[in-house]
mmCIF file of C-alpha atoms and ligand atoms in Angstrom:
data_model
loop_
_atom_site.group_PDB
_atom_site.id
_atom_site.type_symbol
_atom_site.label_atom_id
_atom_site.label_comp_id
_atom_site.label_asym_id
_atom_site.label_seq_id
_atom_site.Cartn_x
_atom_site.Cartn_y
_atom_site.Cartn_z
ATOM 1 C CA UNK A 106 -52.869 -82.027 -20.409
ATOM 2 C CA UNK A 107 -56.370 -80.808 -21.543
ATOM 3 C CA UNK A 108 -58.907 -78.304 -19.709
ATOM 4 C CA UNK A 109 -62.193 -78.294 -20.109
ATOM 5 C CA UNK A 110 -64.854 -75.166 -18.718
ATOM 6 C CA UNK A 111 -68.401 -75.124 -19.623
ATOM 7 C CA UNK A 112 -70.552 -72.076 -20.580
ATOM 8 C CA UNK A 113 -72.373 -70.566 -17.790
ATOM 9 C CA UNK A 114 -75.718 -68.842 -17.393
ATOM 10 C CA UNK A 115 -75.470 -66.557 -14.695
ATOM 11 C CA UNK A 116 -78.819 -64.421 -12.822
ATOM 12 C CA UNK A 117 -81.063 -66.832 -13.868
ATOM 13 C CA UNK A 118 -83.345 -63.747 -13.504
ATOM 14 C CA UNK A 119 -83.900 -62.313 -9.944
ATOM 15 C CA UNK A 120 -80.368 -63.956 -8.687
ATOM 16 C CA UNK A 121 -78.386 -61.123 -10.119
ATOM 17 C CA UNK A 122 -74.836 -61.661 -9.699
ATOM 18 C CA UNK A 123 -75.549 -64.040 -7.343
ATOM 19 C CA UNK A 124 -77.404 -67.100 -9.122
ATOM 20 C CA UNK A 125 -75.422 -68.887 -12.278
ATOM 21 C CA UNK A 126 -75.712 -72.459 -13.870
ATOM 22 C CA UNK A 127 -72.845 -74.393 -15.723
ATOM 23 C CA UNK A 128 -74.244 -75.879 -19.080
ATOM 24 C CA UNK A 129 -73.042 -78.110 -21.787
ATOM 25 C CA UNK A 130 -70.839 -76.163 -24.298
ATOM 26 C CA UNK A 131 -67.212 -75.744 -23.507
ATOM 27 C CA UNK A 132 -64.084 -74.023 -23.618
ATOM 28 C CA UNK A 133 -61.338 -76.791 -24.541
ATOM 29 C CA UNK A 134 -57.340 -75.817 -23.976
ATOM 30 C CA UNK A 135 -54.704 -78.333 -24.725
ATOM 31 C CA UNK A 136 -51.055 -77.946 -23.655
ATOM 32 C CA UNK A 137 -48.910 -78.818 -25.964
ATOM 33 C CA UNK A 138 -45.343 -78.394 -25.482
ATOM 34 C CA UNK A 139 -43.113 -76.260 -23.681
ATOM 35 C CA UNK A 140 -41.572 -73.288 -26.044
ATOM 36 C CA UNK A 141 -39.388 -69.740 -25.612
ATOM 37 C CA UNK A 142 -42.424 -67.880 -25.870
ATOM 38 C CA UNK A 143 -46.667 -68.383 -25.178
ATOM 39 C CA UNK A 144 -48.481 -69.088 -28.319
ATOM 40 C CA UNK A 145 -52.151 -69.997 -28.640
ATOM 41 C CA UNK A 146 -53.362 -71.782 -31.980
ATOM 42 C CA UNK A 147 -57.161 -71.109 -32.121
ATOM 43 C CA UNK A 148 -59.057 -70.300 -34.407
ATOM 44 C CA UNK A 149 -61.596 -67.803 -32.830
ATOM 45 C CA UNK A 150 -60.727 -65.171 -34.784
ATOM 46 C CA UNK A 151 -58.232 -62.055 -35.361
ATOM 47 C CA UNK A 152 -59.919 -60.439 -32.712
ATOM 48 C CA UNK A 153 -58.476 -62.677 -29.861
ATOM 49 C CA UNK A 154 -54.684 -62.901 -29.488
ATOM 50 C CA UNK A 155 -52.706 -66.282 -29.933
ATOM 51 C CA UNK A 156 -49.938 -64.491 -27.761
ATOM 52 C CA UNK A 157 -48.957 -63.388 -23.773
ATOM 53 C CA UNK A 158 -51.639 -61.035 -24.076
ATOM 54 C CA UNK A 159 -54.657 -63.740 -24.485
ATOM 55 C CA UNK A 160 -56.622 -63.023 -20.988
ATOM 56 C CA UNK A 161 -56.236 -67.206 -20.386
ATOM 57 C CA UNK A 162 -52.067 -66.757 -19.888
ATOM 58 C CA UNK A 163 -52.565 -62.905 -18.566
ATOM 59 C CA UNK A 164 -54.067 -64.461 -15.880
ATOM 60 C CA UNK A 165 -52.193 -67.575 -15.565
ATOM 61 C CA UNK A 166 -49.504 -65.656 -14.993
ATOM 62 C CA UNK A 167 -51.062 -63.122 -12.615
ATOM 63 C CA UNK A 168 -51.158 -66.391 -10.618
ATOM 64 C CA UNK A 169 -48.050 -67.413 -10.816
ATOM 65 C CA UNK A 170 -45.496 -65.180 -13.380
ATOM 66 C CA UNK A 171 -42.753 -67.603 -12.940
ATOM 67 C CA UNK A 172 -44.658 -70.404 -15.273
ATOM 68 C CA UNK A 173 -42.368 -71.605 -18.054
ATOM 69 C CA UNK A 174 -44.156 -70.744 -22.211
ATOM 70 C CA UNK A 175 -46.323 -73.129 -23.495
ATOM 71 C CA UNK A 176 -47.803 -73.964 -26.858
ATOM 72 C CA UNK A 177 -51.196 -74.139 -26.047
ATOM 73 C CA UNK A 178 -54.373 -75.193 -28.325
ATOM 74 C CA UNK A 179 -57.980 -73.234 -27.898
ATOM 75 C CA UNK A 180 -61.308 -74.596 -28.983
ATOM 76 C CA UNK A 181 -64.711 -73.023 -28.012
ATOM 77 C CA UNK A 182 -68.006 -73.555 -28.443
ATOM 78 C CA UNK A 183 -68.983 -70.892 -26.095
ATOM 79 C CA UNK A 184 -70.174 -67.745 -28.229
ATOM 80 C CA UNK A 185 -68.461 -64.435 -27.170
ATOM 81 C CA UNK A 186 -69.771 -61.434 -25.937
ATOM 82 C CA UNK A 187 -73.296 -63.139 -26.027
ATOM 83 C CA UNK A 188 -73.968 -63.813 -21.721
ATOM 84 C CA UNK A 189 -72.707 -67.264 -21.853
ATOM 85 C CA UNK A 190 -69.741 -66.811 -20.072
ATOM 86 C CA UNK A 191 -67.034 -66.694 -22.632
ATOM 87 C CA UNK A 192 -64.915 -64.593 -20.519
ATOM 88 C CA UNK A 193 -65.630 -66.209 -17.316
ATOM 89 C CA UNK A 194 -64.430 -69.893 -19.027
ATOM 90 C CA UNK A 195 -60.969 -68.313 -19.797
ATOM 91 C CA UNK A 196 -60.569 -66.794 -16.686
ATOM 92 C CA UNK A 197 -61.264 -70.331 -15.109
ATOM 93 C CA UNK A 198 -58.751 -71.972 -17.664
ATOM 94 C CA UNK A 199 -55.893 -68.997 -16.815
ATOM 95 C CA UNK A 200 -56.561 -70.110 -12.856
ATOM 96 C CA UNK A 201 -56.379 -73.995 -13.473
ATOM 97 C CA UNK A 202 -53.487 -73.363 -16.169
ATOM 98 C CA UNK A 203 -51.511 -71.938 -13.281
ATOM 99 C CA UNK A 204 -52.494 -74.429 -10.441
ATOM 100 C CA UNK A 205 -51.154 -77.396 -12.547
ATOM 101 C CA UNK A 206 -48.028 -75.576 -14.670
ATOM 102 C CA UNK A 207 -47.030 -74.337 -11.653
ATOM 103 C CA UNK A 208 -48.502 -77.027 -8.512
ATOM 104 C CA UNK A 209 -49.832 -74.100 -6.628
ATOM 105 C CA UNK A 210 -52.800 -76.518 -5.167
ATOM 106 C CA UNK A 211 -55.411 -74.837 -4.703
ATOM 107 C CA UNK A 212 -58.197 -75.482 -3.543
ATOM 108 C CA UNK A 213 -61.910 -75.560 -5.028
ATOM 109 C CA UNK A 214 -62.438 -72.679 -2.545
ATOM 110 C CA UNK A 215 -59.954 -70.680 -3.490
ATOM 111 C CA UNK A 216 -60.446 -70.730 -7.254
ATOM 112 C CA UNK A 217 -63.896 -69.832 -6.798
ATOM 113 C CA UNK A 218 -62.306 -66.649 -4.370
ATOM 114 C CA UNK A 219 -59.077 -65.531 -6.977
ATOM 115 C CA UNK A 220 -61.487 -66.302 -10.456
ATOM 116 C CA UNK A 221 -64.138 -64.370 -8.750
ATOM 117 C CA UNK A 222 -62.013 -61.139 -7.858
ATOM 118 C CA UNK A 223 -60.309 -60.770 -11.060
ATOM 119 C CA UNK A 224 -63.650 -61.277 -12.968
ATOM 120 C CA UNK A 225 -65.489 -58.918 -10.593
ATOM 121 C CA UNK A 226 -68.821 -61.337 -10.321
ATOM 122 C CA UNK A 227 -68.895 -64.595 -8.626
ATOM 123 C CA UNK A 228 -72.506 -66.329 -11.019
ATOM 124 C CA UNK A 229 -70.456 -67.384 -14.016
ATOM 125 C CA UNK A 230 -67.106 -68.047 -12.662
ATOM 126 C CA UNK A 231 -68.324 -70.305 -9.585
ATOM 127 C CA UNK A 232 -70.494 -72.806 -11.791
ATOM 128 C CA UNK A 233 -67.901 -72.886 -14.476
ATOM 129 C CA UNK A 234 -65.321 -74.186 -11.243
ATOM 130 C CA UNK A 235 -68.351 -76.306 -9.582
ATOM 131 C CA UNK A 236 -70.382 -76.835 -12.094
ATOM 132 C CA UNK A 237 -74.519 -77.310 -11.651
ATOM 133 C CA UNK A 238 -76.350 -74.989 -9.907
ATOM 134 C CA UNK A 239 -74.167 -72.384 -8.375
ATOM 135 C CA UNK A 240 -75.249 -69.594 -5.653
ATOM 136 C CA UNK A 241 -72.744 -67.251 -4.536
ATOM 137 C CA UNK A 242 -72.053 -63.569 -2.815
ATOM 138 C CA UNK A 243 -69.008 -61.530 -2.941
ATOM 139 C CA UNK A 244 -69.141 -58.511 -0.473
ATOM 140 C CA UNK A 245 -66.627 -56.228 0.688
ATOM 141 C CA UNK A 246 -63.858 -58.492 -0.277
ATOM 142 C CA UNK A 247 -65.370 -61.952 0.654
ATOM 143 C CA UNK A 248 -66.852 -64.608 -1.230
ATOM 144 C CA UNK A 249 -68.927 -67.729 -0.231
ATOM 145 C CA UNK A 250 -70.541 -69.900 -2.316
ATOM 146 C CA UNK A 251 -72.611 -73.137 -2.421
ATOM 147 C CA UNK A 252 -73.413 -75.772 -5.190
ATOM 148 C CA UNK A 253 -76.406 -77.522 -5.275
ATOM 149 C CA UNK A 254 -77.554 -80.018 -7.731
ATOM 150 C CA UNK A 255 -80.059 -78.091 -10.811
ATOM 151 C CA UNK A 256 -83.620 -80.311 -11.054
ATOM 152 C CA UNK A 257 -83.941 -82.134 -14.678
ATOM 153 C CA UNK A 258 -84.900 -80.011 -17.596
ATOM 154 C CA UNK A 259 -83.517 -79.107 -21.032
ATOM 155 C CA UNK A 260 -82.158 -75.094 -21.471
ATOM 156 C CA UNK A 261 -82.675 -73.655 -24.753
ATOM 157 C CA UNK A 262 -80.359 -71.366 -25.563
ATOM 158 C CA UNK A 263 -81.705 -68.280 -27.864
ATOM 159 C CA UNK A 264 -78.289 -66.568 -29.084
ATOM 160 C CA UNK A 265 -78.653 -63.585 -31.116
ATOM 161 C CA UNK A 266 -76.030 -63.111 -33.833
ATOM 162 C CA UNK A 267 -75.295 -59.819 -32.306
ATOM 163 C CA UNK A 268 -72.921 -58.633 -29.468
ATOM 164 C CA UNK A 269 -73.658 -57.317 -25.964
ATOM 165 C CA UNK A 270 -70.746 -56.029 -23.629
ATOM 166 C CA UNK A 271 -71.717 -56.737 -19.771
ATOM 167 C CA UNK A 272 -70.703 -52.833 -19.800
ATOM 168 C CA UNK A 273 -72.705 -51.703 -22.004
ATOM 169 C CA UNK A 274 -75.950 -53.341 -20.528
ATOM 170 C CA UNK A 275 -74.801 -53.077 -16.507
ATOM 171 C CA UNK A 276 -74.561 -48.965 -17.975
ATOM 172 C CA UNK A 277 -78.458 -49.196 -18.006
ATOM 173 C CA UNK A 278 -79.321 -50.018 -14.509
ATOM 174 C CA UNK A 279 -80.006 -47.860 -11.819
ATOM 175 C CA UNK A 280 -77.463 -46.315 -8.875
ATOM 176 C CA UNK A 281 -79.718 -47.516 -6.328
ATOM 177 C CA UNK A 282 -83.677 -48.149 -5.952
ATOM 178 C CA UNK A 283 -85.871 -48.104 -3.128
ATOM 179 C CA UNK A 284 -85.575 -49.983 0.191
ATOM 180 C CA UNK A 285 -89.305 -51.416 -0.640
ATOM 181 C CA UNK A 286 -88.244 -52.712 -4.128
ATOM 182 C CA UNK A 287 -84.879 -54.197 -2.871
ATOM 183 C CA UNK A 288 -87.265 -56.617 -0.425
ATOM 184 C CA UNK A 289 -89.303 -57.108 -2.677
ATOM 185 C CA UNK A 290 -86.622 -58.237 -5.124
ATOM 186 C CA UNK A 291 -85.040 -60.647 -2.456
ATOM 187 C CA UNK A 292 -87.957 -62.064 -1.328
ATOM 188 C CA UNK A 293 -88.748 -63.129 -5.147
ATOM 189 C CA UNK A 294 -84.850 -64.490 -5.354
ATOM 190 C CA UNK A 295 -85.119 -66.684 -2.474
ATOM 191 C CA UNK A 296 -88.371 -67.910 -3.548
ATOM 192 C CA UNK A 297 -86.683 -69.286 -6.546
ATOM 193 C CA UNK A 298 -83.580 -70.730 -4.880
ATOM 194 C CA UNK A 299 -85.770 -72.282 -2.680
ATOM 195 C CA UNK A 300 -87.966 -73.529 -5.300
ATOM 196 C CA UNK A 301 -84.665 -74.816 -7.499
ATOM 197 C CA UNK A 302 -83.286 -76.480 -4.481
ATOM 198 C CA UNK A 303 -87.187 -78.396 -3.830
ATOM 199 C CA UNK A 304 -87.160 -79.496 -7.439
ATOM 200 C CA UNK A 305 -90.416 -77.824 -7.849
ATOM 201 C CA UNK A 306 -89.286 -75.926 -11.732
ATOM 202 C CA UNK A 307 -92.766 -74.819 -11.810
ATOM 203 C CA UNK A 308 -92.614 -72.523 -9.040
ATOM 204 C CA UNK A 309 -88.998 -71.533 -9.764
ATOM 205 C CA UNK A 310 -89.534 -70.499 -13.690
ATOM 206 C CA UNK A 311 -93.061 -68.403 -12.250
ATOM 207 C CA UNK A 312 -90.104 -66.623 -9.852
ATOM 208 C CA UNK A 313 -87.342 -66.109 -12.807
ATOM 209 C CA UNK A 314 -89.832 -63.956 -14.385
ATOM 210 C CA UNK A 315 -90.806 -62.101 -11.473
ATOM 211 C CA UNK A 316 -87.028 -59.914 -11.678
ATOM 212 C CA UNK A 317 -86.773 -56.559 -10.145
ATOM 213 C CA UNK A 318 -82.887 -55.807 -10.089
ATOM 214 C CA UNK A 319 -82.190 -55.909 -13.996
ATOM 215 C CA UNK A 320 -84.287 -57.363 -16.509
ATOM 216 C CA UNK A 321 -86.594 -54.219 -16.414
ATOM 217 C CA UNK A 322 -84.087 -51.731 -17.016
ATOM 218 C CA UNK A 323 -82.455 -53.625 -20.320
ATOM 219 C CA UNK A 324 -85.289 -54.812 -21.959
ATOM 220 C CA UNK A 325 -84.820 -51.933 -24.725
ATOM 221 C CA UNK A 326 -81.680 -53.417 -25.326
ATOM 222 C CA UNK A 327 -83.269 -57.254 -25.683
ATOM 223 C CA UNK A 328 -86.833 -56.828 -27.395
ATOM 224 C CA UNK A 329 -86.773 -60.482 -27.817
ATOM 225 C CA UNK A 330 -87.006 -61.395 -24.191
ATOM 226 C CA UNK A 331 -90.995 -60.329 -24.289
ATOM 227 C CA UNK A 332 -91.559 -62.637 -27.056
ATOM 228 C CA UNK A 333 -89.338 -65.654 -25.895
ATOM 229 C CA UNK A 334 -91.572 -65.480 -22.945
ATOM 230 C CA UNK A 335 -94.961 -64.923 -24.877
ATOM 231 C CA UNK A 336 -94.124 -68.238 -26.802
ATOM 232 C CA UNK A 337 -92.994 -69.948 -23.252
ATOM 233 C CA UNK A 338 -95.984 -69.326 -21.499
ATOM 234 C CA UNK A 339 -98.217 -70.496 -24.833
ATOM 235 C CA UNK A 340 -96.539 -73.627 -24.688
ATOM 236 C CA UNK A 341 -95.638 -74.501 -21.371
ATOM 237 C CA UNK A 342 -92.017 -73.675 -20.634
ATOM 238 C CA UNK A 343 -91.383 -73.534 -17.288
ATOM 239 C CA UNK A 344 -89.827 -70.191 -17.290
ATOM 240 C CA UNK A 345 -87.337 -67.088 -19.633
ATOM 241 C CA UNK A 346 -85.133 -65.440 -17.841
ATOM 242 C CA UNK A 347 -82.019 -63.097 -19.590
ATOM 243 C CA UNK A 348 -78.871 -64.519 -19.783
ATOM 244 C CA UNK A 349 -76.097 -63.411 -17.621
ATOM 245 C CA UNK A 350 -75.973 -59.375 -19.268
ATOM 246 C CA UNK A 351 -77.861 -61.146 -22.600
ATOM 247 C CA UNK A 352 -78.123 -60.795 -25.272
ATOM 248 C CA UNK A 353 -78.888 -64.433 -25.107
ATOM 249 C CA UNK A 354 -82.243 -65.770 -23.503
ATOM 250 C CA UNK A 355 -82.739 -69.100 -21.556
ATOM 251 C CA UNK A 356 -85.484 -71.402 -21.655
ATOM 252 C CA UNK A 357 -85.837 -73.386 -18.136
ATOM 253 C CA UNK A 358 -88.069 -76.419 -20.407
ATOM 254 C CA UNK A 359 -89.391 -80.167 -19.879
ATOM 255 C CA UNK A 360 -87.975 -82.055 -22.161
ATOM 256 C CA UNK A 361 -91.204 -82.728 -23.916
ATOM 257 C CA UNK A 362 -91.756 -79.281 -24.591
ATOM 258 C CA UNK A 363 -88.635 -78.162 -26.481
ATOM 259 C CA UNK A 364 -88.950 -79.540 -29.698
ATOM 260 C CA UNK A 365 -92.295 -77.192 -29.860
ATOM 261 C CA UNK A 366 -90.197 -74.218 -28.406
ATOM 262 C CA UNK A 367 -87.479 -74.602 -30.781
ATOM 263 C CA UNK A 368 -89.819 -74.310 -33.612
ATOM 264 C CA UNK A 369 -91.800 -71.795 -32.362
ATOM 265 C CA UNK A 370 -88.684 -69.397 -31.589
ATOM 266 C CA UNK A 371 -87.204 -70.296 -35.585
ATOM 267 C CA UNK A 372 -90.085 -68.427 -36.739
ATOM 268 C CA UNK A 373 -89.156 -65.148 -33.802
ATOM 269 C CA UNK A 374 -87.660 -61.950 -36.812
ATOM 270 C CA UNK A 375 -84.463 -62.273 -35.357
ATOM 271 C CA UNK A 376 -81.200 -63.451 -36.762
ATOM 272 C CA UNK A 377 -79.859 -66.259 -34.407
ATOM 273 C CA UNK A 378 -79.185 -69.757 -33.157
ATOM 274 C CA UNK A 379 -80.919 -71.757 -30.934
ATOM 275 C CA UNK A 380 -79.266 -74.225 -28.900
ATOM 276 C CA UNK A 381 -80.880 -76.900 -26.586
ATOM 277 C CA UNK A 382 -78.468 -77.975 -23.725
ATOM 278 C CA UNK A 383 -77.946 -79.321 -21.236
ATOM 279 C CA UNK A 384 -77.046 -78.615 -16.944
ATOM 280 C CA UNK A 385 -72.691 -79.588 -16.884
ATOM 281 C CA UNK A 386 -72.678 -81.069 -13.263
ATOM 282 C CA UNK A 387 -69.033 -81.225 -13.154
ATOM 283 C CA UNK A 388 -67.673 -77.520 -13.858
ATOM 284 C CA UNK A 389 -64.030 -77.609 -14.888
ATOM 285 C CA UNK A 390 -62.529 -80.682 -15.859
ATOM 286 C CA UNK A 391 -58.828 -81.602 -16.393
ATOM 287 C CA UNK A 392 -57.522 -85.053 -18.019
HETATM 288 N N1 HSE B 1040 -74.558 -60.708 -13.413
HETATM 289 C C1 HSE B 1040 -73.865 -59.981 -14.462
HETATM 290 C C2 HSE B 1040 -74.835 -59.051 -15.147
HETATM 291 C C3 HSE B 1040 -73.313 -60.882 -15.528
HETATM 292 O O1 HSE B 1040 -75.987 -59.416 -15.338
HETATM 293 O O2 HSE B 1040 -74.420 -57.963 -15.528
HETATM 294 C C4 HSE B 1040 -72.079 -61.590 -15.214
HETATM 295 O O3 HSE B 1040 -71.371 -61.263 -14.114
#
């Protein structure tokens, strides 16, 4: 059995923890054999353990504790610690690990509910399960969600080689902000949902940049999200928005813009790669 989870983008600007796309670079997990003990050949470095501890069998067998060892093989293409996800993708792959090793059948529903508590934050979890164009809530305790299908456009993906923890840049927002600004920064969300789910990227890239819950407060932590958008506008991007907690920085584009965009953010001072992708309609995948 293989599982495959795609990166995710999640915020997508104003729809903080609410908003998140699934995109085309994936989290792979092969099962291999049955053994006395879990062990995880991957080759993502010292840092992440190839035993029980690895988050993806931690929670598979939060799920269901009963499941018998597996040899297991881990690829990713999904950079870590970078707002792409990375966690969210093993979360998903502990969840579906479960369902099948242990035929708990659940349903899309309820993975979106379970991945969603133990992650905290429904926008990366929910389009890595549904793929496309997720948009979700989770308040006291309950979470509802619904998929819709992303208009055409490339993403470019601006990845600086360094790490951000979500904790370190959700320790830079405010405790609370005024009942003016919290319209105000609703009103701009559901213009762009509205616009996403109209097809009119024009009008939803204008609201991406128009963010009043985060973006403000961790720009001293991202200096390149200023410039990424500079260069957008210049050349016709639709919109920039910050990438889940960054440090990475979409690019909503048409496709006949992004050679020009690539080229034009090579030359930005930074150390880091630049990846045009695509929208992953199908979220998790098992054959
Ligand atoms: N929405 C979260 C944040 C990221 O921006 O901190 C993932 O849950």
């Amino acid at each position: 059995m293989k599982i495959r989870i795609p990166a995710t983008s999640a915020n997508l600007g104003p729809g903080f923890d609410s908003c998140g796309i699934a995109l085309s670079q994936y989290l792979n997990i092969e099962v291999v054999e049955s053994t006395d003990q879990w062990k995880i050949i991957h080759s993502l470095g010292s840092d992440i353990p190839s035993d029980e501890t690895n988050l993806l069998i931690q929670t598979a067998l939060k799920l269901a504790p009963n499941l018998t060892p597996q040899l297991l093989k881990m690829t990713s293409d999904i950079p870590l610690a970078r707002g792409l996800g990375s966690s969210s993708s093993v979360i998903v792959g502990g969840i579906e690990l479960a369902n099948r090793l242990g035929n708990l059948n659940l349903s899309q529903k309820e993975k979106v509910e379970i991945a969603t508590k133990i992650e905290g934050h429904p926008d990366n979890v929910a389009p890595a399960i549904c793929g496309d164009f997720v948009v979700a809530s989770y308040v006291e305790g309950e979470v509802h969600s619904v998929k819709h299908h992303f208009p055409m456009c490339d993403v470019i993906a601006y990845i600086p080689d360094v790490h951000l923890l979500t904790s370190e840049s959700r320790s830079v927002l405010p405790n609370s902000i005024s009942y003016k600004e919290a319209v105000q920064a609703s009103s701009i969300a559901n213009v762009m949902i509205a616009a996403i789910l109209n097809g009119n990227l024009p009008l939803a890239g204008l609201m991406m940049e128009k963010d009043r819950w985060h973006e403000a407060y961790r720009k001293k932590l991202v200096p390149h999200l200023d410039q990424i958008r500079t260069i957008s506008r210049e050349i016709g991007a639709y919109g920039a928005y910050l990438s889940g907690a960054g440090p990475t920085v979409l690019v909503i584009s048409p496709e006949e813009k992004t050679d020009q965009m690539v080229e034009k953010l090579g030359k930005l001072p930074y150390s880091a790669t630049i990846n045009v992708l695509s929208i992953d309609q199908e979220g998790i995948q098992v054959f």
